[in-house]
PDB file of C-alpha atoms in Angstrom:
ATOM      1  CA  UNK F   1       9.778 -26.672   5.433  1.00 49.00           C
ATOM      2  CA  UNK F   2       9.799 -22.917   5.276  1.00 58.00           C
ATOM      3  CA  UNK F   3       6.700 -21.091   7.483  1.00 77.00           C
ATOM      4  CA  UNK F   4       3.633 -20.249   5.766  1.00 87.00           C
ATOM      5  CA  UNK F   5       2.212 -16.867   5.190  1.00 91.00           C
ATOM      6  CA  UNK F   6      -0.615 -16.072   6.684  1.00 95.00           C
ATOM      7  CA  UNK F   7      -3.137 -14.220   4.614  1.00 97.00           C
ATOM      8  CA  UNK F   8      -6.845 -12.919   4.681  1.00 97.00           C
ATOM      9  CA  UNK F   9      -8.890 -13.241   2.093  1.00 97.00           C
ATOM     10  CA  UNK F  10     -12.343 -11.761   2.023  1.00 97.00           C
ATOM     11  CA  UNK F  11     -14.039 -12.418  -1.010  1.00 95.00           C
ATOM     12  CA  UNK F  12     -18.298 -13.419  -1.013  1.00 92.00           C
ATOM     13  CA  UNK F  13     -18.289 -15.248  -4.731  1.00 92.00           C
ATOM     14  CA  UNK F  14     -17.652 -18.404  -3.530  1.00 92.00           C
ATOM     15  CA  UNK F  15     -16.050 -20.002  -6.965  1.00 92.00           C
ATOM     16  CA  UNK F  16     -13.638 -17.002  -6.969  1.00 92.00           C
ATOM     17  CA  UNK F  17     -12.698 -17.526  -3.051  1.00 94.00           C
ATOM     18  CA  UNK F  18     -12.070 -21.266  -3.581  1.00 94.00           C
ATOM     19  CA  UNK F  19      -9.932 -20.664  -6.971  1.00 93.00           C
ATOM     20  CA  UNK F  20      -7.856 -17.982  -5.631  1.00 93.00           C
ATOM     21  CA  UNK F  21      -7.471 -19.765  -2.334  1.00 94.00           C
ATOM     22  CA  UNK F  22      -6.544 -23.272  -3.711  1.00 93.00           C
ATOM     23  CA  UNK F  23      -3.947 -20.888  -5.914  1.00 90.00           C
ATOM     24  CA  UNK F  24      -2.501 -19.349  -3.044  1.00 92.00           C
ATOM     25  CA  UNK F  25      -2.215 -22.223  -1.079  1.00 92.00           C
ATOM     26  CA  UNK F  26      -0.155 -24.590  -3.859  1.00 89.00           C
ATOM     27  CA  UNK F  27       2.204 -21.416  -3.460  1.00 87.00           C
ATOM     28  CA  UNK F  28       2.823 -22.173   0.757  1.00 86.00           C
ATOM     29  CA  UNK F  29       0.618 -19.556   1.537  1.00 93.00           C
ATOM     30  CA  UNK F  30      -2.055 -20.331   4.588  1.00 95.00           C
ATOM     31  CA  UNK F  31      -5.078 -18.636   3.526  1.00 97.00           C
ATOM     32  CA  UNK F  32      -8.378 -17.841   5.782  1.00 97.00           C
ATOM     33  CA  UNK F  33     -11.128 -17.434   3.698  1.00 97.00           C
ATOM     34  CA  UNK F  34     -13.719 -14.877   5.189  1.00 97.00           C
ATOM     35  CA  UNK F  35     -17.232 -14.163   3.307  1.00 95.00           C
ATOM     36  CA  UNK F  36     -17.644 -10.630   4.519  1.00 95.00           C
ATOM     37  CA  UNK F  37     -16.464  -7.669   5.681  1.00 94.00           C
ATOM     38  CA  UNK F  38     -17.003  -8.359   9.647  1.00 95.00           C
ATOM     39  CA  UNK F  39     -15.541 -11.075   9.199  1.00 96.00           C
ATOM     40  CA  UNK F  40     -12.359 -10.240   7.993  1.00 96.00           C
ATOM     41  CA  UNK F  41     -12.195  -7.711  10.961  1.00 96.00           C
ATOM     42  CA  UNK F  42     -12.558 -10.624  13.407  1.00 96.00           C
ATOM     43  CA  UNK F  43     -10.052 -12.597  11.772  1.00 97.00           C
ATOM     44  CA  UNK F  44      -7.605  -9.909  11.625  1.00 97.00           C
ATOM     45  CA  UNK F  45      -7.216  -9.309  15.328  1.00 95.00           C
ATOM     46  CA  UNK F  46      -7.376 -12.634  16.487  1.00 95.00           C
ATOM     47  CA  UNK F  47      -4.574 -14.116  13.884  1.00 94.00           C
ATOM     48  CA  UNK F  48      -1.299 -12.863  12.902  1.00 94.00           C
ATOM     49  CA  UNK F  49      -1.760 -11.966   9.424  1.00 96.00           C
ATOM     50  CA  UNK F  50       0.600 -10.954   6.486  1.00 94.00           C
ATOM     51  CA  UNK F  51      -1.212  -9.559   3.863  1.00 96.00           C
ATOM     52  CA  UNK F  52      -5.126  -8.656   3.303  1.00 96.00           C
ATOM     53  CA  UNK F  53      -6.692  -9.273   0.032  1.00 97.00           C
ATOM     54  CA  UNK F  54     -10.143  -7.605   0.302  1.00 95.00           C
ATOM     55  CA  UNK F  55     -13.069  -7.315  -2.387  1.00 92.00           C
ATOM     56  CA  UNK F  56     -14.483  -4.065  -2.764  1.00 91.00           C
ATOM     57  CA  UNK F  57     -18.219  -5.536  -2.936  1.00 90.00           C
ATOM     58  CA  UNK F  58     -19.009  -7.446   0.109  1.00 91.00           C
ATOM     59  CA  UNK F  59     -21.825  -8.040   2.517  1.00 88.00           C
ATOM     60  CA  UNK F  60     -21.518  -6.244   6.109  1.00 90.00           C
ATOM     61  CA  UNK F  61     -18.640  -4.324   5.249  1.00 92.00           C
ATOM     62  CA  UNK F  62     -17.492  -3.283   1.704  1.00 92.00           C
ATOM     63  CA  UNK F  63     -13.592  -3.491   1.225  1.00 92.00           C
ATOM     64  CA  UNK F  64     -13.239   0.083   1.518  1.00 92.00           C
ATOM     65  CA  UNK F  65     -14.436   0.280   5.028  1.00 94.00           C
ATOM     66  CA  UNK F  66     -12.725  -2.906   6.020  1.00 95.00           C
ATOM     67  CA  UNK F  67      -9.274  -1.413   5.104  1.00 93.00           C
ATOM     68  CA  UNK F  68      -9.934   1.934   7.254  1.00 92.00           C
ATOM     69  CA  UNK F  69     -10.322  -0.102  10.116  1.00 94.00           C
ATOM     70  CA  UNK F  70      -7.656  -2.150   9.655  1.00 93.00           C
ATOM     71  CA  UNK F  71      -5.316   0.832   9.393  1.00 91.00           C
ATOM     72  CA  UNK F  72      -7.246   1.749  12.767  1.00 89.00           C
ATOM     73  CA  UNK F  73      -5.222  -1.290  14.445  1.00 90.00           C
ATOM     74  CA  UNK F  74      -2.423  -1.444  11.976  1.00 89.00           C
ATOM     75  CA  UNK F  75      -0.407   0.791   9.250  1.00 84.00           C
ATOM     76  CA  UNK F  76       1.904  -1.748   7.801  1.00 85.00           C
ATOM     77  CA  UNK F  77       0.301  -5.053   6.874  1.00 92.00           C
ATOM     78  CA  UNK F  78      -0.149  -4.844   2.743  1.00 92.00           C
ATOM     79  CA  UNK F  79      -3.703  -4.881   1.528  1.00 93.00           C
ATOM     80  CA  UNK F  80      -4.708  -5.787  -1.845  1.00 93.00           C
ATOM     81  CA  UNK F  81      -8.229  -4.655  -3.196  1.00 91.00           C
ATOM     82  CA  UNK F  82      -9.907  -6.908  -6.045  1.00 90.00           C
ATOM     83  CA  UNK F  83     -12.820  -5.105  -7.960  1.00 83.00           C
ATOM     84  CA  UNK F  84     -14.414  -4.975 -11.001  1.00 78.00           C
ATOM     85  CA  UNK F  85     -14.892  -0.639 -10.246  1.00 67.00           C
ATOM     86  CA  UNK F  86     -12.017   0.637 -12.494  1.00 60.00           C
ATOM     87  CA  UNK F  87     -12.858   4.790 -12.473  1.00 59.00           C
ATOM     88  CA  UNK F  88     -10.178   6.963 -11.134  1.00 60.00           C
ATOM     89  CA  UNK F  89     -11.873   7.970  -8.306  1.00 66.00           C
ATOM     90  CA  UNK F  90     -12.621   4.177  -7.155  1.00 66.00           C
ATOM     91  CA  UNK F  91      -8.195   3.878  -7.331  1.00 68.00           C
ATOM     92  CA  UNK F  92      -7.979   7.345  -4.933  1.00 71.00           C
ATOM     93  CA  UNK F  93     -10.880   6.260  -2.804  1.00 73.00           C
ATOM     94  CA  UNK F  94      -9.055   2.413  -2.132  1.00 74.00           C
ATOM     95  CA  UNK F  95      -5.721   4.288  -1.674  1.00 77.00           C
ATOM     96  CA  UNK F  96      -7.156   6.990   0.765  1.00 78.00           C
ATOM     97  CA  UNK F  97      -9.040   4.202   2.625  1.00 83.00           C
ATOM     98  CA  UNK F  98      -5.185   2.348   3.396  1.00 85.00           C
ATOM     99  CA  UNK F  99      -4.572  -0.216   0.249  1.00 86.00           C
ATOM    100  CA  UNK F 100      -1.594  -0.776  -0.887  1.00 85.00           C
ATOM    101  CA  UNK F 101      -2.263  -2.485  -4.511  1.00 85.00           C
ATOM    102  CA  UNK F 102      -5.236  -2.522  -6.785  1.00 83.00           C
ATOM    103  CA  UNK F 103      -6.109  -5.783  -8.817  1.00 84.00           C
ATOM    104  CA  UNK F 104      -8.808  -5.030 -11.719  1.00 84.00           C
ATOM    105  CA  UNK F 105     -11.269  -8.203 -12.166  1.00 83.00           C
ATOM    106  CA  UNK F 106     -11.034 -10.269 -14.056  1.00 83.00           C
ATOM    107  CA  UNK F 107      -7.218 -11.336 -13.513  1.00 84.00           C
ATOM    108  CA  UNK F 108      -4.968 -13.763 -13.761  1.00 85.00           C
ATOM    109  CA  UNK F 109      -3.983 -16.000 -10.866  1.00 87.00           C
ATOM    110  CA  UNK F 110      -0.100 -15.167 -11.647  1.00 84.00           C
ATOM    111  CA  UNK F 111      -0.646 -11.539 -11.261  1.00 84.00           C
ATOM    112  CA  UNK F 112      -1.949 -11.402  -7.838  1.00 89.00           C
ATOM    113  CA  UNK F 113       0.989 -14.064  -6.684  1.00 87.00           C
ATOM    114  CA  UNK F 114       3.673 -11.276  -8.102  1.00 84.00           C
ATOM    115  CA  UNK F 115       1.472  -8.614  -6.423  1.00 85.00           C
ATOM    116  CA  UNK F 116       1.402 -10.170  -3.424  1.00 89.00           C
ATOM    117  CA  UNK F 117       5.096 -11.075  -3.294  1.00 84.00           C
ATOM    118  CA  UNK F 118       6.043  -7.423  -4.637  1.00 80.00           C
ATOM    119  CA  UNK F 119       4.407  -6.294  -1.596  1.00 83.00           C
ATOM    120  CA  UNK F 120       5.522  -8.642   1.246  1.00 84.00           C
ATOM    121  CA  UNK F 121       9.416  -8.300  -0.415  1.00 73.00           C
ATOM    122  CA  UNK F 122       8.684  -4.785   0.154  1.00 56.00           C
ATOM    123  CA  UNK F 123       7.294  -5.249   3.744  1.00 55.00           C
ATOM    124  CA  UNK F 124      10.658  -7.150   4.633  1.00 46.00           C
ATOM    125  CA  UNK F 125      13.095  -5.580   2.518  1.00 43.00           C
ATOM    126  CA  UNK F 126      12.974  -2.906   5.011  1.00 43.00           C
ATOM    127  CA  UNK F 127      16.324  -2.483   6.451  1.00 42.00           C
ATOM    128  CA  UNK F 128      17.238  -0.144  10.114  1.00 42.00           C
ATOM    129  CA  UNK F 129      18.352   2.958   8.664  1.00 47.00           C
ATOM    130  CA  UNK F 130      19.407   5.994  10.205  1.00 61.00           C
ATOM    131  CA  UNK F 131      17.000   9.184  10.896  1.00 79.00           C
ATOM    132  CA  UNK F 132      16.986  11.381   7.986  1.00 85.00           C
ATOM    133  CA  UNK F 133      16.426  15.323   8.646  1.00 87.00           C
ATOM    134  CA  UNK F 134      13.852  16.669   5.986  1.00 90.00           C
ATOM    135  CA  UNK F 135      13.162  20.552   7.017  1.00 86.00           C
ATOM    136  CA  UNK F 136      11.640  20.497  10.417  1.00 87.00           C
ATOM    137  CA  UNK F 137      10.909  16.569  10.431  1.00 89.00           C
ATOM    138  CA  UNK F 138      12.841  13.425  11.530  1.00 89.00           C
ATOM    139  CA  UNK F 139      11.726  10.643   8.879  1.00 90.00           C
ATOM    140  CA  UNK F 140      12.408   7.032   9.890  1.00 87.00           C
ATOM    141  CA  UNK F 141      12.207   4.935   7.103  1.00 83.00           C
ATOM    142  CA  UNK F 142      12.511   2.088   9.757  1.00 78.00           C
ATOM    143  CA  UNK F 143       9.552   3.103  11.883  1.00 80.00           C
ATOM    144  CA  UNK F 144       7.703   4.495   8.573  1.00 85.00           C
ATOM    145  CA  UNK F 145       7.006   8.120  10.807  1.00 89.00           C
ATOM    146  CA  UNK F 146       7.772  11.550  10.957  1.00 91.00           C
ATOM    147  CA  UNK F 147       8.543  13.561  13.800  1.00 88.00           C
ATOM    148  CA  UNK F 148       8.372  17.053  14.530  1.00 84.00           C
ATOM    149  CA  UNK F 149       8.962  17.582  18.308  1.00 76.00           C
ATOM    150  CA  UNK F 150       6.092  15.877  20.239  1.00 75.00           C
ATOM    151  CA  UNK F 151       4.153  15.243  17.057  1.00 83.00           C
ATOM    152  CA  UNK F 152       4.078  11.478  15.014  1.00 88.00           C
ATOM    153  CA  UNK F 153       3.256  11.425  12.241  1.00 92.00           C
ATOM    154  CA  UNK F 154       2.034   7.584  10.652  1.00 91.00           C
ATOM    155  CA  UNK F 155       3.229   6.611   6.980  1.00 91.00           C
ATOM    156  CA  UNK F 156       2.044   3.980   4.753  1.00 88.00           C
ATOM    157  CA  UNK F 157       4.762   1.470   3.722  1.00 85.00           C
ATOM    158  CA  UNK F 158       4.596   3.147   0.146  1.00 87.00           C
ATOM    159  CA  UNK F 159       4.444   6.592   1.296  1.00 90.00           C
ATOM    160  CA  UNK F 160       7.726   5.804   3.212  1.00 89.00           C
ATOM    161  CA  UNK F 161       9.443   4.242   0.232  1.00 89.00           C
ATOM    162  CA  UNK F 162       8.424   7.089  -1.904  1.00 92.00           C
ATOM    163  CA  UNK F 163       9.365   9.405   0.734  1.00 93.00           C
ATOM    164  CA  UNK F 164      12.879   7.646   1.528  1.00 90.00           C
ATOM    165  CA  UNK F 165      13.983   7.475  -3.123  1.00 91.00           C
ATOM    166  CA  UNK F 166      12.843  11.515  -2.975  1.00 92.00           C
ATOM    167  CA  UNK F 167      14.923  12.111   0.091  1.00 90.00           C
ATOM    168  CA  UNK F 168      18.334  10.272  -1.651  1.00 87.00           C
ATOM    169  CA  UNK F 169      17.409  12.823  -4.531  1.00 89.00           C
ATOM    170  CA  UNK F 170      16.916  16.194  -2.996  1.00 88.00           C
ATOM    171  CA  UNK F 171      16.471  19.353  -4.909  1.00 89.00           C
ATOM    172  CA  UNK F 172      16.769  16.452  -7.693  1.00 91.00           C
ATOM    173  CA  UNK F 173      14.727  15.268 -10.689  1.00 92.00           C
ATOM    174  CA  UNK F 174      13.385  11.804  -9.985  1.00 92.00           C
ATOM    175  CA  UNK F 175      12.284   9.858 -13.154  1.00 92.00           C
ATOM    176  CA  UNK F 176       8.585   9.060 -13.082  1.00 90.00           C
ATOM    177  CA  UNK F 177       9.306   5.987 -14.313  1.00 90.00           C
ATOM    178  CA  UNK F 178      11.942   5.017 -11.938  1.00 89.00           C
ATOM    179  CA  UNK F 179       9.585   5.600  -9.025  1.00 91.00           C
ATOM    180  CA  UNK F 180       6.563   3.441 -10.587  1.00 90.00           C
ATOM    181  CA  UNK F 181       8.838   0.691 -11.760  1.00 86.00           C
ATOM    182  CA  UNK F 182      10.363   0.647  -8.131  1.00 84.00           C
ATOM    183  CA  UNK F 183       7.638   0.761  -5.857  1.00 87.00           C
ATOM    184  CA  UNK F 184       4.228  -0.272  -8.598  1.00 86.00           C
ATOM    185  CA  UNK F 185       6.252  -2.640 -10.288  1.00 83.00           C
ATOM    186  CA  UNK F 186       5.277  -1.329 -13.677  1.00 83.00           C
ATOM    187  CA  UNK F 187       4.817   2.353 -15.536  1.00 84.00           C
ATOM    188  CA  UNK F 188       1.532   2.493 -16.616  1.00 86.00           C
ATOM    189  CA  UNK F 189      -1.793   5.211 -16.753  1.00 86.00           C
ATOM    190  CA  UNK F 190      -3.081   3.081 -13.555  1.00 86.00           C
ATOM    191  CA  UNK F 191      -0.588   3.338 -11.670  1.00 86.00           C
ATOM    192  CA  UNK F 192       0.607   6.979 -11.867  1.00 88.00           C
ATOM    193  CA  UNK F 193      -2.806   8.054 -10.724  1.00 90.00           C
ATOM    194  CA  UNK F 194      -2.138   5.679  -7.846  1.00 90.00           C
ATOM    195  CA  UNK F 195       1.634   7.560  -7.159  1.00 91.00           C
ATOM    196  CA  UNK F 196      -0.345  10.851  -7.651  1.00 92.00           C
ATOM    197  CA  UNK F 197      -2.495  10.335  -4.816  1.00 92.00           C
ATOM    198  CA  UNK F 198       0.796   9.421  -3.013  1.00 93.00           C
ATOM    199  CA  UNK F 199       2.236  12.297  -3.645  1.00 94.00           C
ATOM    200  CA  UNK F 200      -0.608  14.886  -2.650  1.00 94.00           C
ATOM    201  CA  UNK F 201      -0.648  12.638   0.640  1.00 93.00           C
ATOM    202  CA  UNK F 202       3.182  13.621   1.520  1.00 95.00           C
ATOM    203  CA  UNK F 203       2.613  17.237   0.595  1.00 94.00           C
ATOM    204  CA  UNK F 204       0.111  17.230   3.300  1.00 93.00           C
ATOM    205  CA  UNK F 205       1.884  15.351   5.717  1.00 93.00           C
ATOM    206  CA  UNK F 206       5.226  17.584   5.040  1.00 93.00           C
ATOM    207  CA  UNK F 207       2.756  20.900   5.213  1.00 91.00           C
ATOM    208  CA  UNK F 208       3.699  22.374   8.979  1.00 87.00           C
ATOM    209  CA  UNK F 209       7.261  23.180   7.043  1.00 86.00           C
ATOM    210  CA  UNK F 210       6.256  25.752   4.271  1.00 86.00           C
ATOM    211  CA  UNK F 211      10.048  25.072   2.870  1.00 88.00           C
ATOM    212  CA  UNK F 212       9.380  21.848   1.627  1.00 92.00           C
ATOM    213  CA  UNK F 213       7.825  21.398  -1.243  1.00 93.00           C
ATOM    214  CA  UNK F 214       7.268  18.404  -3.775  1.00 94.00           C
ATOM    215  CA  UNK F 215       7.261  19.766  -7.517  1.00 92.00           C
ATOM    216  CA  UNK F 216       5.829  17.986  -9.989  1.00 90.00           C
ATOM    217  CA  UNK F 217       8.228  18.681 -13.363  1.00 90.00           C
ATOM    218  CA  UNK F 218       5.829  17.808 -16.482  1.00 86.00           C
ATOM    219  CA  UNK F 219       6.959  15.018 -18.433  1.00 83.00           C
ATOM    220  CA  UNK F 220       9.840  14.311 -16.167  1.00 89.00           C
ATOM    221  CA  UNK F 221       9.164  13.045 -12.578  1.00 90.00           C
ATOM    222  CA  UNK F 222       8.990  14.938  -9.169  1.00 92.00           C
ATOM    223  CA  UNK F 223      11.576  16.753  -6.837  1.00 92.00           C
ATOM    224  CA  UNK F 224      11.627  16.937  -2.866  1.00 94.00           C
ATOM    225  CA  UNK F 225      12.623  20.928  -2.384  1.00 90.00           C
ATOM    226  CA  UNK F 226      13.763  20.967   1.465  1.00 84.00           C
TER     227      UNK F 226
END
């Protein structure tokens, strides 16, 4: 029997918790079931988990805040946020705070399960590549960093796999909708704002080299100018 992954979910509507747990769990999954924020905390540094799914809305700690710790102690273990907020500023306030995936309420049960195994395929698809030399900066795709001398500089898992398709494409055109069907799984209004925030993330993290740039081309996709 294969080993179960471990996962966190933190979600304080009880009937929910015990649906989407009993779900998860017909699916080999080993879920700990934490009814707050705190608590999910607690959880995460004394277990070796997989994959978060946080509510936004808790007691103690709202999702948000539970995910910025998190990234505190770790940068690569996939979070999923479940909400009922749906405003464009909620999506770039979970992504800033570390999530990975969004998941509007109410949804189905077989839409988090593909979420979830989108993101841990992801996590372990991974494979020990080579440094790549972008301008001034050593990205490891491995690692999910870039160096500049003495400085590190921490990725998220999808900033690195948006980082690593740009890179294979420099001073190239990458489809929009190659990038979102790649790394969001689908092409949609929801989840381009999500790759936008991405994107303004990189330029930030690329910005001691004023050489690179990443263009936005209307209507096309983006290009990595290095």
């Amino acid at each position: 029997m294969s080993k179960k992954i471990k996962i966190i979910l933190a979600e304080d509507e009880p009937a929910l918790a015990q649906i989407i747990k009993e779900s998860l769990e017909t699916r080999n999954f080993e879920v700990i079931h934490c009814k707050d924020g705190e608590e999910a905390i607690e959880v995460f540094k004394n277990e070796k988990i997989e994959l978060l799914v946080l509510d936004v809305m808790m007691p103690k700690k709202d999702g948000f805040s539970v995910a910025k710790d998190i990234r505190k102690l770790d940068n690569k273990t996939p979070i999923i946020f479940l909400t009922a907020k749906s405003q464009t500023q909620d999506v770039v306030d979970g992504f800033n705070s570390g999530g990975n995936d969004y998941l509007k309420k109410p949804f189905s049960m077989e839409e988090l399960i593909v979420r979830i195994h989108s993101l841990l395929g992801r996590k372990t698809a991974i494979k020990n590549e080579d440094n790549i030399t972008i301008g001034i900066y050593i990205f490891n795709l491995t690692k999910q960093t870039l160096q500049y001398l003495d400085t590190t500089i921490s990725l998220t898992h999808r900033e690195a796999i948006l980082l690593n398709i740009m890179s294979e494409n420099k001073n190239k055109i990458v489809e929009r909708s190659l990038i979102l069907n790649k790394i969001w799984g689908e092409d949609d209004f929801f989840n381009g704002r999500s790759m936008d925030v991405f994107i303004t993330k990189l330029r930030k993290k690329l910005s001691l080299d004023p050489n690179i740039q990443i263009i936005n081309v209307r209507g096309q996709g983006c290009k990595l100018i290095c």
